[in-house]
Every structure is written in C-alpha cells, then in structure tokens.
Amino acid sequence: MSTDVFCKIVKGELKSEAVYKDDDFWVIKDINPQAPVHLLIIPVRHFLKIEDFAGDGILLGKALLLADKMAHEHGLDRGYRLIINEGDHGGKLVPHFHIHLLGGKRLGPKLVKE
Ligand code: AMP
C-alpha cells in the first residue's frame, strides 16, 4: 500500500481543496500554484507512472478528457497547459501519477527555470 500524499488525500487522511471527485479521479487545487488556475488531476487508484496504465488505457484517456472539462469549467477558454512530470529529470516530486492543469494567463515558454 502506498503512502504518498495523493493516496492520503483520496483516502481522506489529508485535507485538500478538491474541485471534482468521482470513483476514478479527484481534481484538487495545487498547494503551491504556478498560475492563476493550477489544478492536479489525480487517479484514485495508485498509479506511479504512465506505463502503469498499460492495461487500462481508457482510464488514461479519461484523465485527459477530464482535464479538458475542468479547464473549460474554470474559464480557461483561451487555452491551458497540461504537464506530466516523470522521474528525477522530469522534476516529479510526488510518486503518484498526476496531470498538472495550468492556465488563467498567457503562460511563458517554460514554467520552470533551468
Ligand atoms: P510534481 O513535481 O509533478 O510531482 O508536482 C507535485 C505537485 O503537487 C506540486 O506542484 C506541489 O505543489 C503539489 N502538492 C504537493 N502536496 C500537495 C498537497 N498536499 N495538496 C495539493 N498539492 C500538493
């Protein structure tokens, strides 16, 4: 059983500001927002990375569709950015698959300084 922060959040063991919940996904506000809208799409089941969805590609597709729906529900009709950080070089901090949804202003070419 995983004890990462997102597992704790979906188990109700840690508080979060959730804006959407269903049986498969929670969408929460990032605790350290990098844009006016910064949401995290988090699967309820513990997946570490994209390859863990190999037997369940439909769920991964649902995550993308949900991100798009959330973007429109949060007024990001002028566009948004999705980010998936993977591994050390990708800057992944929380070992539980998640998609960052960012928007609400014109985003620069990069969000993270080198
Ligand atoms: P990543 O580098 O892709 O693993 O990003 C993890 C993200 O999770 C960061 O943007 C953090 O600000 C965010 N985060 C970490 N802990 C929490 C939490 N308890 N509630 C909401 N967001 C969190």
Coordinates of C-alpha atoms and ligand atoms in Angstrom, one line a residue:
M1 CA 0.0 0.0 0.0
S2 CA 1.3 3.4 -1.0
T3 CA 1.5 6.3 1.5
D4 CA 2.3 9.2 -0.9
V5 CA 0.4 12.4 -0.3
F6 CA -2.1 11.9 -3.1
C7 CA -3.0 8.5 -1.8
K8 CA -3.5 10.1 1.6
I9 CA -5.7 12.8 0.1
V10 CA -8.0 10.4 -1.8
K11 CA -8.3 8.3 1.3
G12 CA -9.4 11.3 3.3
E13 CA -6.4 11.2 5.5
L14 CA -5.0 14.5 4.4
K15 CA -7.0 17.7 3.7
S16 CA -7.1 19.1 0.2
E17 CA -9.2 21.6 -1.8
A18 CA -11.0 19.3 -4.2
V19 CA -12.9 20.8 -7.1
Y20 CA -14.1 17.4 -8.5
K21 CA -14.4 13.8 -7.4
D22 CA -15.6 10.6 -9.0
D23 CA -14.8 7.0 -8.5
D24 CA -11.7 7.2 -10.7
F25 CA -10.3 10.7 -10.2
W26 CA -10.0 13.6 -7.9
V27 CA -9.1 17.1 -9.1
I28 CA -7.6 19.3 -6.4
K29 CA -6.1 22.8 -6.3
D30 CA -2.3 22.7 -6.2
I31 CA -1.0 23.8 -2.8
N32 CA 1.7 25.9 -4.5
P33 CA 0.0 27.3 -7.6
Q34 CA 2.2 28.3 -10.5
A35 CA -0.6 30.1 -12.4
P36 CA -4.0 31.7 -11.6
V37 CA -5.6 28.2 -12.2
H38 CA -3.4 25.3 -11.2
L39 CA -5.2 22.0 -10.7
L40 CA -4.0 18.4 -10.3
I41 CA -5.8 15.5 -11.9
I42 CA -5.2 12.5 -9.6
P43 CA -6.3 8.9 -10.1
V44 CA -7.9 7.4 -7.0
R45 CA -6.0 4.1 -7.6
H46 CA -2.3 4.3 -7.1
F47 CA -0.5 4.5 -10.5
L48 CA 3.0 5.7 -10.3
K49 CA 3.6 6.5 -14.0
I50 CA 2.1 6.3 -17.5
E51 CA 3.3 2.7 -18.2
D52 CA 1.2 1.6 -15.2
F53 CA -1.9 2.4 -17.3
A54 CA -0.8 -0.1 -19.9
G55 CA -3.8 -2.4 -19.1
D56 CA -6.1 0.5 -18.6
G57 CA -5.5 3.0 -21.4
I58 CA -9.1 4.1 -21.3
L59 CA -8.6 5.4 -17.8
L60 CA -5.6 7.5 -19.0
G61 CA -7.8 8.8 -21.8
K62 CA -10.5 9.7 -19.3
A63 CA -7.8 11.7 -17.3
L64 CA -7.1 13.8 -20.4
L65 CA -10.8 14.4 -21.1
L66 CA -11.4 15.3 -17.5
A67 CA -8.5 17.8 -17.7
D68 CA -10.1 19.5 -20.7
K69 CA -13.5 19.5 -19.0
M70 CA -12.0 21.1 -15.9
A71 CA -10.2 23.7 -18.0
H72 CA -13.5 24.8 -19.5
E73 CA -15.3 24.7 -16.2
H74 CA -12.6 27.0 -14.8
G75 CA -12.9 29.5 -17.6
L76 CA -9.7 28.6 -19.5
D77 CA -11.4 29.1 -22.8
R78 CA -8.3 30.9 -24.2
G79 CA -6.2 27.9 -23.6
Y80 CA -4.3 26.0 -21.0
R81 CA -1.3 23.8 -20.4
L82 CA -1.1 20.2 -19.2
I83 CA 2.1 18.9 -17.7
I84 CA 3.1 15.4 -16.6
N85 CA 6.4 15.4 -14.7
E86 CA 8.2 12.0 -14.7
G87 CA 11.2 10.8 -12.8
D88 CA 14.1 12.7 -11.4
H89 CA 15.0 14.6 -14.6
G90 CA 11.3 15.4 -15.1
G91 CA 11.1 17.0 -11.7
K92 CA 8.5 14.6 -10.3
L93 CA 8.1 15.2 -6.6
V94 CA 5.0 13.2 -5.7
P95 CA 5.3 9.5 -6.6
H96 CA 1.7 9.1 -7.7
F97 CA 0.6 9.8 -11.3
H98 CA -0.9 13.2 -11.8
I99 CA -1.5 15.8 -14.5
H100 CA -1.0 19.5 -13.9
L101 CA -3.6 21.8 -15.5
L102 CA -2.4 25.4 -15.6
G103 CA -3.9 28.5 -17.1
G104 CA -5.6 31.8 -16.4
K105 CA -2.9 33.9 -18.1
R106 CA -0.7 33.8 -21.1
L107 CA 1.9 31.2 -20.0
G108 CA 5.6 31.7 -20.8
P109 CA 7.5 29.3 -23.0
K110 CA 8.7 27.5 -19.9
L111 CA 7.3 27.3 -16.4
V112 CA 10.4 26.1 -14.6
K113 CA 13.8 27.9 -14.7
E114 CA 16.7 25.8 -15.8
Ligands
AMP1 P1 5.3 17.1 -9.3 O1 6.6 17.8 -9.3 O2 4.7 16.9 -10.7 O3 5.4 15.8 -8.6 O4 4.3 18.0 -8.6 C1 3.7 17.7 -7.4 C2 2.8 18.9 -7.1 O5 2.0 18.6 -6.0 C3 3.5 20.2 -6.8 O6 3.0 21.2 -7.7 C4 3.0 20.5 -5.4 O7 2.8 21.9 -5.1 C5 1.7 19.7 -5.3 N1 1.4 19.3 -3.9 C6 2.2 18.6 -3.0 N2 1.5 18.3 -1.9 C7 0.2 18.8 -2.1 C8 -0.9 18.8 -1.3 N3 -1.0 18.3 -0.1 N4 -2.1 19.4 -1.8 C9 -2.0 19.9 -3.1 N5 -1.0 20.0 -3.9 C10 0.2 19.4 -3.4

